[in-house]
Amino acid sequence: VRLIAVILAGGRGERFWPLSRRSRPKQFLPLLGDRSMLATTLDRLDGLVDPGDRWIVTARDLEKEARRHAPGVPAAHVIGEPVGKNTAPAIGLMAWWLEDEGTDVAVVVLPSDHRVEPADRFQEEVREAARVALARQAIVTFGVPPTRPETGYGYIEAGEPVEQGSVFHRVRAFREKPDPVTAETYASDGRHLWNAGMFVFPPALMLQELRAHEPRLTDLLSRVPRHGDRSSLAALEPYYEAAPSISIDYAVMERSDKALVARARFAWDDLGSWEAVGDPGTRDAEGNTARGVVLLEDCGNVIAFADEGLIAAVGVRDLVIVRTPDVTLVCRRDRVQEVRAIVGRLKSREDLDGYR
Amino acid sequence: VRLIAVILAGGRGERFWPLSRRSRPKQFLPLLGDRSMLATTLDRLDGLVDPGDRWIVTARDLEKEARRHAPGVPAAHVIGEPVGKNTAPAIGLMAWWLEDEGTDVAVVVLPSDHRVEPADRFQEEVREAARVALARQAIVTFGVPPTRPETGYGYIEAGEPVEQGSVFHRVRAFREKPDPVTAETYASDGRHLWNAGMFVFPPALMLQELRAHEPRLTDLLSRVPRHGDRSSLAALEPYYEAAPSISIDYAVMERSDKALVARARFAWDDLGSWEAVGDPGTRDAEGNTARGVVLLEDCGNVIAFADEGLIAAVGVRDLVIVRTPDVTLVCRRDRVQEVRAIVGRLKSREDLDGYR
């Protein structure tokens, strides 16, 4: 089985503002170490996917930045979408371009900004998923057994295993982000898994299922030249203009009987907030997490992230403090979701828009 | 009466760190408006003291910065002390240099970093103090009627007025910073006044009183050439090396029977902390004070000072937040005095010393 990786790196998440910015969203940030999330995602593929078989789909204005974080990926494999239309148009396009790579190929679609550990287990499970995807002609997604009643993730309800003892299950349903009560049930019933947003499939099968369930998209694709020259990139404009903005979950996975879910044994987190960055493993005795040059004097439960310069804090608790070259954010830990309100206010004020 | 002003601008206060730095202490900061405290102190003298009759005593390494804030002051009137020795050596030196300006001269010694308002009332009171200082041959200091039981100031206990109904009183005692219980008494007994650190005197009288009470200092002064050429500046090295480090309060005011205290009618504050900067007049309805580019989302009782860039805060209360080009400070409002602990830690770490 030859694996071809497609990394989705077009997100604009505002949850890590001010570290993440319009021009430098989460996938380009070194949230967990010295390297960006995108670079770490690529590192995780070493030994699994040949550098020449890696693709990155991002926004057009992020193409250049994406290439900086992906020096081993062929420049022509970094695709800048003229307009973001969720995951289905991007995955459909890649299936269309990769279909003629042969029948021994499995495409692995991966987010660019999640935590996945350890890499060797991840690789083992992706290889297994690719074998199953080809052998059974299935679209395999990964479901992570919940460790908490998370309301910020979508869930997959697993059905019967494909054979006794297998980690591959039929899919009973895809579930939207639940309310807290429902999340408690999901976290404990043993059937619901976190939707990790990863997919493994033969490209022809994905096209077949898109044709069956979202024919508008395959009609549009048929007008896009196969990849190989610049004309195919020029053709992306009308394709993206006309494509519906829908997720691959909605377009295919919820409708197709080819969907399988693999119970993941690797650790996964979508790093949806500063909370996730300040994870227990990096805390000091007072519950503080510090990155960069940080001095804390009698502080507790503080996440301090100095992207540049020094952060000093005295006598404060339960805060997220972020310093970037032009912005300082101070936010109560339990209100990080409201940072979007700040970003919204910046957007509405011409004089402050540059801080977005 | 000709008034000659001597501005003491050698302080190194760390209370406004990180806005104040070793190389840019409080007197050079625009804490109350667009202009620095020193520039504002000089502005306050317009119409009262001729620019050519203004002197500034500062630290040698701050001379250049002091001149930047005092464009009207003759360059030769900005004196850089080779080593700081509190106020008595500086005031003694200026009295020595100004003694031969004549008998119709009063020297006005002023701190460079206090709030004094309004300027016209201040000028009126200084003029009156100068008249009294010459007529009665007195050293007049200003005492501000307390508006709160402040433990951060020294106090002057006023005795009898020099004549019935006069604002000029004999001095009964100088008091160190009191404990809270004593401060309550001082604030309500009508006799105790805040020591504003301002002095008005005929220079010959100051020298006479120094000779009487601190003869070591006048002995040293007799070896310093009168001002007028560079040799006098060179002579400052041995003078400051040998001079005792004592305040004029301790050296003269507490011992001399020439001391008078004027009950001030101008408003005064020594701006000893961020608390003083966030004064009621500039607060919003939630008790927040903001300077610079600041966005507060559901915050209360916050002092935010963006010297550069943007400060954004969400859901926090009772904090001081300061952003400078290389440091962010977040401190509980009631613990601002502990910022010194941070500065101390910076001093002890070679890699962080540059943030002092």
Coordinates of C-alpha atoms in Angstrom, one line a residue, chain B:
Chain B
V1 CA 12.4 88.2 44.8
R2 CA 14.1 86.2 42.1
L3 CA 13.3 82.5 42.2
I4 CA 15.8 79.9 41.2
A5 CA 14.5 76.4 40.8
V6 CA 16.4 73.2 41.5
I7 CA 14.7 70.1 40.3
L8 CA 15.8 66.8 41.8
A9 CA 15.6 64.2 39.1
G10 CA 18.0 61.4 40.2
G11 CA 15.4 58.9 41.4
R12 CA 15.5 55.3 40.3
G13 CA 12.1 54.2 41.6
E14 CA 11.2 50.7 40.7
R15 CA 7.6 51.0 41.6
F16 CA 6.6 51.7 38.0
W17 CA 8.5 48.9 36.5
P18 CA 8.3 47.8 33.7
L19 CA 7.4 51.2 32.4
S20 CA 10.2 52.7 34.5
R21 CA 13.6 51.2 33.8
R22 CA 17.1 51.8 35.1
S23 CA 17.7 54.0 32.1
R24 CA 14.2 55.7 32.1
P25 CA 13.0 56.1 35.7
K26 CA 9.7 57.6 36.7
Q27 CA 10.6 61.3 36.1
F28 CA 10.9 60.6 32.4
L29 CA 7.6 58.8 32.1
P30 CA 4.4 60.4 30.8
L31 CA 2.4 59.0 33.7
L32 CA -0.3 61.7 33.7
G33 CA -0.5 62.9 30.2
D34 CA 1.5 63.2 27.0
R35 CA 4.5 64.8 28.6
S36 CA 7.0 63.3 31.1
M37 CA 6.8 64.1 34.8
L38 CA 10.0 66.2 34.5
A39 CA 8.7 68.1 31.5
T40 CA 5.4 68.7 33.4
T41 CA 7.3 69.9 36.5
L42 CA 9.2 72.4 34.3
D43 CA 6.0 73.5 32.6
R44 CA 4.6 74.3 36.0
L45 CA 7.3 76.9 36.5
D46 CA 6.5 78.9 33.4
G47 CA 5.9 82.5 34.5
L48 CA 7.4 81.7 37.9
V49 CA 11.0 80.9 37.2
D50 CA 13.0 82.1 34.2
P51 CA 14.3 79.1 32.1
G52 CA 17.8 80.4 32.6
D53 CA 17.3 80.1 36.4
R54 CA 16.3 76.4 36.3
W55 CA 18.7 73.7 37.4
I56 CA 18.3 69.9 37.3
V57 CA 20.3 67.5 39.5
T58 CA 20.2 64.0 38.2
A59 CA 22.4 60.9 38.0
R60 CA 25.3 61.1 35.6
D61 CA 24.0 58.4 33.3
L62 CA 20.6 60.2 33.2
E63 CA 22.0 63.6 32.2
K64 CA 21.4 63.1 28.5
E65 CA 17.9 61.9 29.0
A66 CA 17.2 64.8 31.4
R67 CA 18.3 67.3 28.8
R68 CA 15.9 65.8 26.3
H69 CA 13.0 66.5 28.7
A70 CA 14.3 70.0 29.5
P71 CA 15.1 71.8 26.3
G72 CA 14.8 75.3 27.8
V73 CA 17.2 74.6 30.6
P74 CA 20.9 75.6 30.0
A75 CA 22.9 72.5 29.3
A76 CA 25.4 73.6 32.0
H77 CA 22.5 73.6 34.5
V78 CA 21.9 69.9 34.2
I79 CA 24.2 68.3 36.8
G80 CA 24.9 64.6 36.8
E81 CA 25.8 63.3 40.2
P82 CA 28.6 60.7 39.9
V83 CA 26.9 58.8 42.7
G84 CA 23.5 59.3 44.4
K85 CA 23.8 60.5 48.0
N86 CA 20.2 61.4 48.9
T87 CA 19.1 65.1 49.0
A88 CA 21.4 66.9 51.4
P89 CA 24.6 66.7 49.3
A90 CA 22.7 67.9 46.2
I91 CA 20.9 70.7 48.0
G92 CA 24.1 71.8 49.8
L93 CA 25.9 71.9 46.4
M94 CA 23.3 74.1 44.8
A95 CA 23.2 76.4 47.8
W96 CA 27.0 76.7 47.5
W97 CA 26.8 77.5 43.8
L98 CA 23.9 79.9 44.1
E99 CA 25.0 81.8 47.3
D100 CA 26.6 84.5 45.3
E101 CA 23.5 85.2 43.2
G102 CA 22.6 87.9 45.7
T103 CA 20.4 88.4 48.8
D104 CA 17.2 88.8 46.9
V105 CA 17.3 85.2 45.7
A106 CA 15.2 82.3 46.9
V107 CA 16.0 78.8 45.9
V108 CA 13.0 76.5 45.3
V109 CA 13.8 72.8 45.5
L110 CA 11.3 70.5 43.8
P111 CA 10.9 66.8 43.1
S112 CA 10.6 66.0 39.4
D113 CA 8.0 63.3 39.6
H114 CA 5.1 64.4 41.7
R115 CA 1.6 65.5 40.7
V116 CA 0.9 69.2 41.7
E117 CA -2.3 70.9 40.7
P118 CA -3.4 73.5 39.7
A119 CA -0.3 75.3 38.5
D120 CA -1.5 78.8 39.2
R121 CA -2.2 78.1 42.9
F122 CA 1.1 76.3 43.2
Q123 CA 2.9 79.4 41.8
E124 CA 1.1 81.7 44.1
E125 CA 2.0 79.7 47.1
V126 CA 5.7 79.3 46.1
R127 CA 5.9 83.1 45.6
E128 CA 4.4 83.6 49.0
A129 CA 6.8 81.1 50.5
A130 CA 9.8 82.8 48.9
R131 CA 8.7 86.2 50.3
V132 CA 8.4 84.7 53.8
A133 CA 11.7 82.8 53.4
L134 CA 13.5 86.0 52.7
A135 CA 11.6 88.2 55.1
R136 CA 11.9 85.9 58.0
Q137 CA 15.2 84.2 57.0
A138 CA 13.5 80.8 57.0
I139 CA 13.6 77.5 55.2
V140 CA 10.1 76.9 54.1
T141 CA 8.8 73.4 53.4
F142 CA 5.3 72.5 52.1
G143 CA 2.9 70.3 54.1
V144 CA -0.2 69.0 52.4
P145 CA -3.3 68.4 54.6
P146 CA -3.9 64.6 54.4
T147 CA -7.0 63.4 52.6
R148 CA -6.4 59.7 53.6
P149 CA -4.4 57.8 56.2
E150 CA -1.5 57.3 53.9
T151 CA 1.3 55.0 55.2
G152 CA 3.6 55.7 52.2
Y153 CA 4.4 59.3 53.0
G154 CA 6.4 61.1 55.7
Y155 CA 4.6 63.7 57.8
I156 CA 5.4 67.1 59.3
E157 CA 3.8 68.0 62.6
A158 CA 3.0 71.7 62.4
G159 CA 3.3 73.9 65.5
E160 CA 2.0 77.5 66.0
P161 CA 1.5 79.7 63.0
V162 CA 4.0 82.5 62.7
E163 CA 1.2 84.9 63.1
Q164 CA -2.5 84.4 63.7
G165 CA -4.3 83.0 60.6
S166 CA -1.1 82.5 58.7
V167 CA -0.5 79.3 56.6
F168 CA 3.1 79.3 57.7
H169 CA 3.8 77.4 60.9
R170 CA 6.7 76.5 63.0
V171 CA 7.7 72.9 62.7
R172 CA 7.2 70.7 65.7
A173 CA 8.6 67.4 64.2
F174 CA 9.3 65.5 61.1
R175 CA 7.7 62.0 61.2
E176 CA 8.7 58.9 59.3
K177 CA 6.2 56.9 57.3
P178 CA 3.7 55.8 60.0
D179 CA 2.1 52.4 60.6
P180 CA -1.7 52.2 59.7
V181 CA -2.9 53.1 63.2
T182 CA -0.7 56.1 63.6
A183 CA -1.6 57.2 60.0
E184 CA -5.3 57.2 61.1
T185 CA -4.4 59.7 63.9
Y186 CA -2.2 61.8 61.6
A187 CA -4.9 62.0 59.0
S188 CA -7.5 63.3 61.5
D189 CA -5.7 65.4 64.1
G190 CA -5.4 68.5 62.0
R191 CA -1.7 68.9 63.0
H192 CA 0.0 66.5 60.7
L193 CA 0.7 67.3 57.1
W194 CA 2.2 65.2 54.2
N195 CA 5.8 66.1 53.6
A196 CA 5.8 67.1 49.9
G197 CA 9.6 67.3 49.6
M198 CA 9.7 70.9 48.5
F199 CA 11.9 73.6 50.0
V200 CA 12.2 77.3 49.6
F201 CA 15.1 79.2 51.1
P202 CA 17.8 81.9 50.7
P203 CA 20.9 79.9 49.7
A204 CA 23.1 81.5 52.3
L205 CA 20.7 80.5 55.0
M206 CA 20.8 76.9 53.9
L207 CA 24.6 76.9 53.9
Q208 CA 24.5 78.5 57.4
E209 CA 22.2 75.8 58.7
L210 CA 24.2 73.0 57.1
R211 CA 27.3 74.4 58.6
A212 CA 25.6 74.4 62.0
H213 CA 24.1 70.9 61.8
E214 CA 26.1 69.0 59.2
P215 CA 29.6 70.6 59.1
R216 CA 31.2 67.6 57.4
L217 CA 29.2 68.5 54.3
T218 CA 30.1 72.2 54.3
D219 CA 33.8 71.3 54.9
L220 CA 33.6 69.2 51.7
L221 CA 31.7 71.9 49.9
S222 CA 34.5 74.4 50.6
R223 CA 36.7 72.4 48.4
V224 CA 34.3 72.5 45.4
P225 CA 34.9 75.5 43.1
R226 CA 32.0 77.9 42.6
H227 CA 30.1 77.0 39.5
G228 CA 31.1 78.5 36.2
D229 CA 33.6 76.2 34.6
R230 CA 34.2 72.6 33.9
S231 CA 36.7 72.3 36.7
S232 CA 33.8 72.6 39.1
L233 CA 32.1 69.6 37.6
A234 CA 35.4 67.6 37.8
A235 CA 35.5 68.5 41.5
L236 CA 32.2 66.8 42.0
E237 CA 33.8 63.3 42.0
P238 CA 35.7 63.7 45.3
Y239 CA 32.8 65.7 46.8
Y240 CA 30.2 63.0 46.1
E241 CA 32.6 60.2 47.0
A242 CA 33.1 61.7 50.5
A243 CA 29.7 63.1 51.1
P244 CA 27.4 61.3 53.6
S245 CA 24.2 59.9 52.1
I246 CA 21.6 61.8 54.1
S247 CA 18.4 63.6 53.4
I248 CA 18.0 67.4 53.9
D249 CA 15.2 66.6 56.3
Y250 CA 17.6 64.6 58.5
A251 CA 20.6 66.9 58.0
V252 CA 18.8 70.3 58.5
M253 CA 15.1 70.4 58.8
E254 CA 14.7 68.3 61.9
R255 CA 17.4 70.2 63.7
S256 CA 17.0 73.8 62.6
D257 CA 14.9 76.4 64.2
K258 CA 14.7 78.2 60.9
A259 CA 12.3 75.6 59.5
L260 CA 8.7 76.6 58.7
V261 CA 6.0 74.6 57.1
A262 CA 3.4 76.1 54.7
R263 CA 0.0 74.5 54.7
A264 CA -0.4 73.8 51.0
R265 CA -3.7 74.5 49.2
F266 CA -2.6 72.9 46.0
A267 CA -3.4 69.3 45.4
W268 CA -0.4 67.0 45.6
D269 CA 0.4 63.3 45.2
D270 CA 3.8 61.7 44.9
L271 CA 2.5 59.1 42.4
G272 CA 4.0 56.3 44.4
S273 CA 2.3 53.5 42.6
W274 CA 0.0 52.4 39.7
E275 CA -2.8 52.9 42.2
A276 CA -2.1 56.7 42.1
V277 CA -2.1 56.8 38.3
G278 CA -5.5 55.1 38.1
D279 CA -7.1 57.9 40.0
P280 CA -10.9 58.4 40.2
G281 CA -11.0 61.1 37.6
T282 CA -10.0 58.8 34.8
R283 CA -12.0 55.7 35.6
D284 CA -14.9 54.3 33.6
A285 CA -18.1 53.1 35.2
E286 CA -16.6 49.7 36.1
G287 CA -13.6 51.4 37.8
N288 CA -11.2 50.7 35.0
T289 CA -8.4 53.1 34.0
A290 CA -6.9 52.7 30.5
R291 CA -3.9 54.4 28.9
G292 CA -2.9 53.6 25.3
V293 CA -4.6 51.1 23.1
V294 CA -6.7 49.0 25.5
L295 CA -9.8 46.8 25.0
L296 CA -11.5 45.5 28.1
E297 CA -14.3 43.0 27.9
D298 CA -16.3 42.7 31.1
C299 CA -13.4 43.8 33.3
G300 CA -13.6 45.7 36.6
N301 CA -11.2 47.8 38.6
V302 CA -8.4 47.3 36.2
I303 CA -5.5 49.7 35.5
A304 CA -4.2 49.0 32.0
F305 CA -1.2 50.9 30.6
A306 CA -0.2 50.1 27.1
D307 CA 3.0 52.0 26.4
E308 CA 3.1 50.2 23.0
G309 CA 0.9 47.7 21.2
L310 CA -2.5 46.5 22.4
I311 CA -3.7 45.3 25.7
A312 CA -6.8 43.1 25.6
A313 CA -8.4 41.7 28.7
V314 CA -11.4 39.5 29.3
G315 CA -13.3 38.9 32.5
V316 CA -10.6 40.0 34.9
R317 CA -10.8 42.2 38.0
D318 CA -8.5 44.2 40.3
L319 CA -5.4 43.9 38.2
V320 CA -2.7 46.2 37.0
I321 CA -1.7 45.3 33.5
V322 CA 1.3 47.1 31.9
R323 CA 2.7 46.5 28.4
T324 CA 6.0 48.0 27.3
P325 CA 8.0 47.2 24.1
D326 CA 9.7 44.2 25.8
V327 CA 7.8 43.4 29.1
T328 CA 4.2 42.6 30.2
L329 CA 3.4 42.9 33.9
V330 CA 0.2 41.5 35.3
C331 CA -0.2 42.2 39.0
R332 CA -3.0 42.2 41.6
R333 CA -3.8 45.7 42.4
D334 CA -3.3 45.3 46.1
R335 CA 0.1 43.8 45.6
V336 CA 1.9 46.3 43.4
Q337 CA 4.5 46.8 46.1
E338 CA 5.7 43.3 45.3
V339 CA 6.8 44.3 41.8
R340 CA 10.1 45.0 43.5
A341 CA 10.5 41.3 44.1
I342 CA 10.3 40.7 40.4
V343 CA 12.9 43.4 39.7
G344 CA 15.1 41.8 42.4
R345 CA 14.8 38.5 40.6
L346 CA 15.8 40.1 37.3
K347 CA 18.8 41.6 39.0
S348 CA 20.0 38.3 40.2
R349 CA 19.8 36.6 36.9
E350 CA 22.3 37.7 34.3
D351 CA 20.2 36.5 31.4
L352 CA 17.2 38.6 32.5
D353 CA 19.1 41.7 33.8
G354 CA 18.3 43.6 30.6
Y355 CA 14.6 43.7 31.5
R356 CA 15.3 45.8 34.6

